[in-house]
Tab-separated table of N, CA and C in Angstrom:
chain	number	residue	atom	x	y	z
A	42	UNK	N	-2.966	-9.582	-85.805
A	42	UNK	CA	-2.876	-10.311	-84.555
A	42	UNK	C	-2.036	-9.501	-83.587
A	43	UNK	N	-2.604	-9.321	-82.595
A	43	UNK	CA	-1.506	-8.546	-81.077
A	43	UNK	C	-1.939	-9.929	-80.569
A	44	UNK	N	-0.663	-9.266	-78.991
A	44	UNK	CA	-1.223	-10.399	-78.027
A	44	UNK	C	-0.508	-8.846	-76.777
A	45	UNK	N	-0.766	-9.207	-75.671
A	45	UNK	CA	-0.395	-8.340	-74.603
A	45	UNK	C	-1.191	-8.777	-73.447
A	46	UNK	N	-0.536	-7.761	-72.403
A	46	UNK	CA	-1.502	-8.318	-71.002
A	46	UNK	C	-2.745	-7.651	-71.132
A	47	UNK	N	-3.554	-8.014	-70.558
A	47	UNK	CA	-4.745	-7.523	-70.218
A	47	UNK	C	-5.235	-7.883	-68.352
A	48	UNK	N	-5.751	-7.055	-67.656
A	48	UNK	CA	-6.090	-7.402	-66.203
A	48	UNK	C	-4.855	-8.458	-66.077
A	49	UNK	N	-3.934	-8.792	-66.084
A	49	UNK	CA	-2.870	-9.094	-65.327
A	49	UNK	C	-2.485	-10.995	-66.588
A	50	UNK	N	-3.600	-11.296	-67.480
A	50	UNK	CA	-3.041	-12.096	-68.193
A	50	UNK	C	-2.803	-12.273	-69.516
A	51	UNK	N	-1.987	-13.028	-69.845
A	51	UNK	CA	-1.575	-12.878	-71.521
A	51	UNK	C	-2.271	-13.172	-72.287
A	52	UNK	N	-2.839	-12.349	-73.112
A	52	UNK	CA	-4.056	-12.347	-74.196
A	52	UNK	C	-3.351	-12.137	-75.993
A	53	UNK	N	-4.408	-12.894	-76.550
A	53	UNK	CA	-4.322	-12.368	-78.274
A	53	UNK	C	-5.690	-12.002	-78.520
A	54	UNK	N	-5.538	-11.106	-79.468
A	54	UNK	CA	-6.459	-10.368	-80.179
A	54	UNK	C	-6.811	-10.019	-81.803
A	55	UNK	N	-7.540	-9.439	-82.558
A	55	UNK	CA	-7.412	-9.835	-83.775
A	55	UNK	C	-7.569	-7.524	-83.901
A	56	UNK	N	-6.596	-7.327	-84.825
A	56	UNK	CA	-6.673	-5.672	-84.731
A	56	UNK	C	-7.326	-5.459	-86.230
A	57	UNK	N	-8.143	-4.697	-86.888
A	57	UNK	CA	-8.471	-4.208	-87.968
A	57	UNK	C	-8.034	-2.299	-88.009
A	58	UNK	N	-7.060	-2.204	-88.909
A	58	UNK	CA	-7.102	-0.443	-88.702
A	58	UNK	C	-7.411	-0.269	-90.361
A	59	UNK	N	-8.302	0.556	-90.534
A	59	UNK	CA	-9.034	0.333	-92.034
A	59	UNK	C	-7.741	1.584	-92.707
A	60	UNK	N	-6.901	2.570	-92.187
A	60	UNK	CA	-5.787	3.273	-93.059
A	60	UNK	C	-6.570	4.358	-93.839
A	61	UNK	N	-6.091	4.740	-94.719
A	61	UNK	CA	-6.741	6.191	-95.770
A	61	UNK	C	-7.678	5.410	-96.281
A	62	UNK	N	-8.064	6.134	-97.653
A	62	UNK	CA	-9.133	6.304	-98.353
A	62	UNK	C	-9.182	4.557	-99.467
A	63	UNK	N	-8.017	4.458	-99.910
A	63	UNK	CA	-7.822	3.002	-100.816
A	63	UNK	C	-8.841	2.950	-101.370
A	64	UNK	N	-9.264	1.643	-101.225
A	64	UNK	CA	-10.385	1.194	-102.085
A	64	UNK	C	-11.716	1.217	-101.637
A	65	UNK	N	-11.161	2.820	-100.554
A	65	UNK	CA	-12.734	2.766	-100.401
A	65	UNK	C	-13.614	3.493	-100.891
A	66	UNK	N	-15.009	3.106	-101.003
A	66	UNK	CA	-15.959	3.782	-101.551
A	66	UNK	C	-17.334	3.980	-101.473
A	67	UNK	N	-18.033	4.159	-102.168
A	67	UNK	CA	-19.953	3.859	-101.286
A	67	UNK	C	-19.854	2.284	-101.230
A	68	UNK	N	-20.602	1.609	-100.418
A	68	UNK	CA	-20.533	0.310	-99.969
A	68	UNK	C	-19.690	-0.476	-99.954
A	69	UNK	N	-18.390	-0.133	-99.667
A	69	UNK	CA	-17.165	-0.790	-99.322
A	69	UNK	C	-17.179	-1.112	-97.943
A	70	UNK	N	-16.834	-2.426	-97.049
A	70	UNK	CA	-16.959	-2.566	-95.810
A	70	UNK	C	-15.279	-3.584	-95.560
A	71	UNK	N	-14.972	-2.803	-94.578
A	71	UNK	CA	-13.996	-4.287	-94.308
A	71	UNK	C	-14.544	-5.297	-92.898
A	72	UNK	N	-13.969	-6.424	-92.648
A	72	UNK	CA	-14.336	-7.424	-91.622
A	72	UNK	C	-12.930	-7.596	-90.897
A	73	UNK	N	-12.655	-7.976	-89.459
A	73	UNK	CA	-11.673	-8.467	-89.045
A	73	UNK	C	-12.874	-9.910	-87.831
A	74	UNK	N	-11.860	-11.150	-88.112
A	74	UNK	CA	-12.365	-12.047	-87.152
A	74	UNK	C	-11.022	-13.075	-86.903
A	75	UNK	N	-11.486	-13.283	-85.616
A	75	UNK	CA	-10.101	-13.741	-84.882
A	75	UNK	C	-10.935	-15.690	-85.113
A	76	UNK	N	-9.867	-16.861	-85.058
A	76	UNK	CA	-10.074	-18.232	-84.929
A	76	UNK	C	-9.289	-18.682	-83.464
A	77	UNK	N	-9.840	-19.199	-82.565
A	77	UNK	CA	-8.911	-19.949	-81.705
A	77	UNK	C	-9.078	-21.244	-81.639
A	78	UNK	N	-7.640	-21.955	-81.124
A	78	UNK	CA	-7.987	-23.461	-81.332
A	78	UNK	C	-7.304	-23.356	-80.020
A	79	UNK	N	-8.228	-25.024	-79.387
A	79	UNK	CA	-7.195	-25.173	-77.902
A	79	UNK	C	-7.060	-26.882	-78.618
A	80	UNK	N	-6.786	-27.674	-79.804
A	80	UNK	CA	-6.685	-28.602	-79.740
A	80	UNK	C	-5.568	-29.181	-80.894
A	81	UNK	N	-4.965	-27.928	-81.370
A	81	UNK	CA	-3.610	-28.316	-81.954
A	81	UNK	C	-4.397	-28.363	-83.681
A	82	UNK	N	-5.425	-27.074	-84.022
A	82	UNK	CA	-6.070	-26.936	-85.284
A	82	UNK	C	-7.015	-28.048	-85.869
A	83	UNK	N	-7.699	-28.930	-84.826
A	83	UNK	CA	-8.663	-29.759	-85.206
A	83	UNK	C	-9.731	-29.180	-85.391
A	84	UNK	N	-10.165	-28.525	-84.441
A	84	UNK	CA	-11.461	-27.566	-84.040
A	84	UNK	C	-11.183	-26.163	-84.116
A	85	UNK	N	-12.072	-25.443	-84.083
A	85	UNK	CA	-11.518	-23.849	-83.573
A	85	UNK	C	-12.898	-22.957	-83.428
A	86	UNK	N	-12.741	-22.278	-82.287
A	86	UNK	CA	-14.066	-21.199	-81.916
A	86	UNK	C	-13.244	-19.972	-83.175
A	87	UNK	N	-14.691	-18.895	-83.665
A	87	UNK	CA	-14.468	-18.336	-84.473
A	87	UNK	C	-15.238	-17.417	-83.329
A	88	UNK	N	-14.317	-16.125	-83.374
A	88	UNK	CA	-14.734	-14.984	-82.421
A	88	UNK	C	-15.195	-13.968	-83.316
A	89	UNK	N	-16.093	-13.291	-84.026
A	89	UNK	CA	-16.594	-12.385	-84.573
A	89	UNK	C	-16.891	-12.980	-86.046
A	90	UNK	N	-17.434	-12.255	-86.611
A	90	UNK	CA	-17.080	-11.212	-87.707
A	90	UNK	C	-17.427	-9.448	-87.139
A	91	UNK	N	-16.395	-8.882	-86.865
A	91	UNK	CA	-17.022	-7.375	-86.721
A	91	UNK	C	-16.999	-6.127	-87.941
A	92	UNK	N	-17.830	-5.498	-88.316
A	92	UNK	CA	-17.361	-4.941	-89.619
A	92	UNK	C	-16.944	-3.561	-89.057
A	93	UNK	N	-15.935	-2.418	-90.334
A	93	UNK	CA	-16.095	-1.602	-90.012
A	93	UNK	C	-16.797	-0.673	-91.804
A	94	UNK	N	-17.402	0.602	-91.215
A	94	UNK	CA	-17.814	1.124	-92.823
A	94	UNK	C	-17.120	1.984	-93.644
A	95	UNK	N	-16.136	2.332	-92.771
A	95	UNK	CA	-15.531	3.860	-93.724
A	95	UNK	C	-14.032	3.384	-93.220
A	96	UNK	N	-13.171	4.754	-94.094
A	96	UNK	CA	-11.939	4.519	-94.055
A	96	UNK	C	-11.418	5.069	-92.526
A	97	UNK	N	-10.068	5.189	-92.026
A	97	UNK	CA	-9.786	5.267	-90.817
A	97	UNK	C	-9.984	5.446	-89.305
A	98	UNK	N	-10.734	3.384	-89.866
A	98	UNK	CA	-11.471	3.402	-88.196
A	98	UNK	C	-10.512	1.734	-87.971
A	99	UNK	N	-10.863	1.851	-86.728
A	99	UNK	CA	-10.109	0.888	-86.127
A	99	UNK	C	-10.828	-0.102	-85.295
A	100	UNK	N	-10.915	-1.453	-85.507
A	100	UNK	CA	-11.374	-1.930	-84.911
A	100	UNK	C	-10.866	-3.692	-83.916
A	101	UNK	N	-11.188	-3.711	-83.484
A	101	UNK	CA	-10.639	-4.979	-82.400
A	101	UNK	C	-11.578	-6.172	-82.014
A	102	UNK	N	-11.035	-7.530	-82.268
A	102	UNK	CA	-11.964	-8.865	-81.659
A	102	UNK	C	-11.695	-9.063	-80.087
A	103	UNK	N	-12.740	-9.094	-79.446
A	103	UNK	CA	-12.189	-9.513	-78.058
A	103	UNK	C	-10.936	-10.549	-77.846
A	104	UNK	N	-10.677	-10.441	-76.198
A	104	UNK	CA	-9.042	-11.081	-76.318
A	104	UNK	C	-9.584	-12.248	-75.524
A	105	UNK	N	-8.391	-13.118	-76.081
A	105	UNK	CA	-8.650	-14.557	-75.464
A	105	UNK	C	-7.327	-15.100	-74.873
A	106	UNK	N	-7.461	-15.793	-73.573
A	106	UNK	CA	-6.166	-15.893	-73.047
A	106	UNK	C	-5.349	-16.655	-73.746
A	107	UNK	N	-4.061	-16.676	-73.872
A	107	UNK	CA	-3.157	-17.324	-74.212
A	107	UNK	C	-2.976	-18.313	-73.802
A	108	UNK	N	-1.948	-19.442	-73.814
A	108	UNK	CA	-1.710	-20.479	-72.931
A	108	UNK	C	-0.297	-20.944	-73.034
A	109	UNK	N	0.717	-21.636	-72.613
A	109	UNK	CA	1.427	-22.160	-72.410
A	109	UNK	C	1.493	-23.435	-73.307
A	110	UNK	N	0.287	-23.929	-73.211
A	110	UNK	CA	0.060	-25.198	-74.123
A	110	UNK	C	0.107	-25.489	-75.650
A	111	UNK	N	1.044	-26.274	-76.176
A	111	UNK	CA	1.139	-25.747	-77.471
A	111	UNK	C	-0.361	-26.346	-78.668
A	112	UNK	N	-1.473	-26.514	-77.955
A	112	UNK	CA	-2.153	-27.067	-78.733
A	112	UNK	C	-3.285	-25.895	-78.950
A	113	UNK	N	-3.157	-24.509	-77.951
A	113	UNK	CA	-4.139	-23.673	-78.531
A	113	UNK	C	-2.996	-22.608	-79.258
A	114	UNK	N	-3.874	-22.206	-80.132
A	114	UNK	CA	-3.564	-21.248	-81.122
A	114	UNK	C	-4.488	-20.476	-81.248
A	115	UNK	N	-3.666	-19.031	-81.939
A	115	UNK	CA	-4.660	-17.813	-82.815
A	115	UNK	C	-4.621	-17.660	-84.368
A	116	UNK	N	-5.555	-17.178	-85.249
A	116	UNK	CA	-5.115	-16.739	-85.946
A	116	UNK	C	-6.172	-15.781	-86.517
A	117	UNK	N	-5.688	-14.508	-86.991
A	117	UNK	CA	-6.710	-13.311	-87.266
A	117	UNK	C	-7.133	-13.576	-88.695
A	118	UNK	N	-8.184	-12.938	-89.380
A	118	UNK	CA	-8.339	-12.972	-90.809
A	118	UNK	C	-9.656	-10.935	-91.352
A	119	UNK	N	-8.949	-10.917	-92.467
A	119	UNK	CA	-9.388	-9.204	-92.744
A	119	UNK	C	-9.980	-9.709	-93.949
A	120	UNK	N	-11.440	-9.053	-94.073
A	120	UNK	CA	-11.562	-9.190	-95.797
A	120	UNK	C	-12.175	-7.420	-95.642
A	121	UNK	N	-12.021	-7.278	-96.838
A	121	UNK	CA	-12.370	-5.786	-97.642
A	121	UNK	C	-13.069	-6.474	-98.566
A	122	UNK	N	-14.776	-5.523	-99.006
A	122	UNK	CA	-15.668	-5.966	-99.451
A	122	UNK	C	-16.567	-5.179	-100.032
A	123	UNK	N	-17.337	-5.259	-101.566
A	123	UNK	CA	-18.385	-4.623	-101.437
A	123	UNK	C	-19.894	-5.928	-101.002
A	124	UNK	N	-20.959	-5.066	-101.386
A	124	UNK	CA	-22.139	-6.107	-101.107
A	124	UNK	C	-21.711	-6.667	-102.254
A	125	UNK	N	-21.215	-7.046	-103.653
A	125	UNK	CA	-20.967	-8.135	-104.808
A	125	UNK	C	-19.688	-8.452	-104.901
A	126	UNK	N	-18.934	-8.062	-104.290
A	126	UNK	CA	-17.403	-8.411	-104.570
A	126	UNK	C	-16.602	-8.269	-103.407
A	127	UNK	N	-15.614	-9.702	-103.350
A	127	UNK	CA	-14.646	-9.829	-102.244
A	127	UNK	C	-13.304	-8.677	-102.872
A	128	UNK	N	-13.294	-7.827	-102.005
A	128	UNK	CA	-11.963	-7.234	-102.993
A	128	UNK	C	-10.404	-7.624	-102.226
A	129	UNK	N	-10.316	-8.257	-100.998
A	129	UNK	CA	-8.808	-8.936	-100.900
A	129	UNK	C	-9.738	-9.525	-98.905
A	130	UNK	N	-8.783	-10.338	-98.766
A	130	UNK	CA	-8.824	-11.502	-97.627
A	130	UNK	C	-7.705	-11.700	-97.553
A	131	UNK	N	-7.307	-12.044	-96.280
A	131	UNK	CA	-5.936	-11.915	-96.088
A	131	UNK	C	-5.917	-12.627	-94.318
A	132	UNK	N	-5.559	-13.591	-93.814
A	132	UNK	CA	-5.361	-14.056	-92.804
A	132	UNK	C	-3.871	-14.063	-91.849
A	133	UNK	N	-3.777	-14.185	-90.725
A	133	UNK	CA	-2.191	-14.215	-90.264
A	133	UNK	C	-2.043	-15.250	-90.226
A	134	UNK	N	-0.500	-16.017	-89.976
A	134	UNK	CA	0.232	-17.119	-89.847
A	134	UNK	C	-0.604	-17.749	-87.939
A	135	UNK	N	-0.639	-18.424	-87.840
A	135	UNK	CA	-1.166	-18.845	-86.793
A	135	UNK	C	-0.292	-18.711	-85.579
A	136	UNK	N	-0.443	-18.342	-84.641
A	136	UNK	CA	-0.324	-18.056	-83.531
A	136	UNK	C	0.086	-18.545	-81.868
Protein backbone atom coordinates (compact mmCIF):
# COMPACT_ATOMS: atom_id res chain seq x y z
CA UNK A 1 0.00 0.00 0.00
CA UNK A 2 1.48 3.77 -0.83
CA UNK A 3 -0.63 6.66 -0.74
CA UNK A 4 0.89 10.18 -2.14
CA UNK A 5 -0.25 13.10 -4.24
CA UNK A 6 -1.07 12.60 -7.54
CA UNK A 7 -2.30 15.81 -10.02
CA UNK A 8 -2.61 17.81 -6.87
CA UNK A 9 -4.79 15.04 -4.68
CA UNK A 10 -4.23 12.50 -2.02
CA UNK A 11 -4.29 9.09 -3.43
CA UNK A 12 -3.64 5.22 -2.30
CA UNK A 13 -2.40 2.69 -4.36
CA UNK A 14 -1.64 -0.99 -4.21
CA UNK A 15 2.54 -1.51 -5.22
CA UNK A 16 3.71 -5.16 -6.31
CA UNK A 17 7.76 -5.25 -6.68
CA UNK A 18 8.27 -9.05 -7.54
CA UNK A 19 12.44 -8.71 -5.89
CA UNK A 20 15.15 -11.52 -7.14
CA UNK A 21 14.73 -14.81 -8.31
CA UNK A 22 12.83 -16.66 -4.89
CA UNK A 23 10.39 -18.84 -5.75
CA UNK A 24 10.47 -18.14 -8.96
CA UNK A 25 10.23 -20.41 -11.71
CA UNK A 26 8.57 -21.68 -15.12
CA UNK A 27 4.93 -20.75 -14.39
CA UNK A 28 5.25 -18.90 -11.32
CA UNK A 29 3.09 -15.61 -11.48
CA UNK A 30 2.52 -13.13 -8.74
CA UNK A 31 -0.92 -10.83 -8.45
CA UNK A 32 -1.21 -7.46 -6.62
CA UNK A 33 -5.04 -6.04 -6.16
CA UNK A 34 -6.02 -3.11 -4.25
CA UNK A 35 -9.98 -3.23 -2.14
CA UNK A 36 -11.63 0.16 -1.45
CA UNK A 37 -14.43 0.78 0.82
CA UNK A 38 -16.27 4.22 1.14
CA UNK A 39 -18.74 2.65 3.75
CA UNK A 40 -16.77 1.78 6.87
CA UNK A 41 -15.94 -2.21 5.30
CA UNK A 42 -19.55 -3.18 4.45
CA UNK A 43 -19.01 -3.12 0.75
CA UNK A 44 -15.83 -2.64 -1.17
CA UNK A 45 -14.87 -2.02 -5.04
CA UNK A 46 -12.02 -4.48 -5.86
CA UNK A 47 -9.55 -2.62 -8.30
CA UNK A 48 -7.62 -5.27 -10.33
CA UNK A 49 -6.18 -8.33 -10.24
CA UNK A 50 -2.95 -7.32 -12.30
CA UNK A 51 -0.38 -10.08 -12.75
CA UNK A 52 3.19 -9.90 -13.12
CA UNK A 53 5.42 -13.10 -14.88
CA UNK A 54 8.98 -13.01 -13.97
CA UNK A 55 11.14 -11.94 -11.21
CA UNK A 56 12.09 -8.11 -10.84
CA UNK A 57 9.23 -6.36 -12.23
CA UNK A 58 7.18 -3.98 -10.62
CA UNK A 59 3.91 -3.39 -10.76
CA UNK A 60 1.04 -0.85 -9.57
CA UNK A 61 -3.10 -0.74 -9.10
CA UNK A 62 -4.46 2.49 -10.17
CA UNK A 63 -4.86 5.26 -7.43
CA UNK A 64 -7.94 6.13 -5.77
CA UNK A 65 -8.54 9.29 -3.90
CA UNK A 66 -8.32 9.32 -0.38
CA UNK A 67 -10.75 11.00 1.85
CA UNK A 68 -11.02 12.64 5.04
CA UNK A 69 -13.96 10.47 5.88
CA UNK A 70 -13.35 7.78 8.12
CA UNK A 71 -15.66 5.33 6.44
CA UNK A 72 -13.53 4.83 3.17
CA UNK A 73 -10.64 2.70 3.37
CA UNK A 74 -7.73 0.79 1.43
CA UNK A 75 -6.37 -2.26 1.59
CA UNK A 76 -3.76 -4.02 -0.88
CA UNK A 77 -3.46 -7.91 -1.21
CA UNK A 78 -0.19 -10.03 -3.19
CA UNK A 79 -0.51 -13.67 -3.98
CA UNK A 80 2.52 -15.62 -5.61
CA UNK A 81 1.31 -18.55 -7.65
CA UNK A 82 1.74 -21.39 -9.86
CA UNK A 83 -1.22 -22.54 -12.37
CA UNK A 84 -1.81 -25.56 -9.25
CA UNK A 85 -0.60 -23.99 -6.27
CA UNK A 86 -1.14 -20.82 -4.11
CA UNK A 87 2.43 -20.44 -2.85
CA UNK A 88 1.85 -17.34 -0.15
CA UNK A 89 -1.06 -14.37 -0.05
CA UNK A 90 -0.50 -11.86 2.01
CA UNK A 91 -2.79 -8.65 2.40
CA UNK A 92 -2.08 -5.10 4.25
CA UNK A 93 -3.71 -3.85 7.45
CA UNK A 94 -6.41 -1.59 6.09
CA UNK A 95 -5.99 1.77 5.35
Amino acid sequence: MQAGNVGGRQMGWGVLSTGGAGHWGPGVRAAVWMYVTNDNKVTSITCGRFEVKSAGTRITTPAYPSSSSASRAFQVCAMLYTNEDNIDTSCSPWW
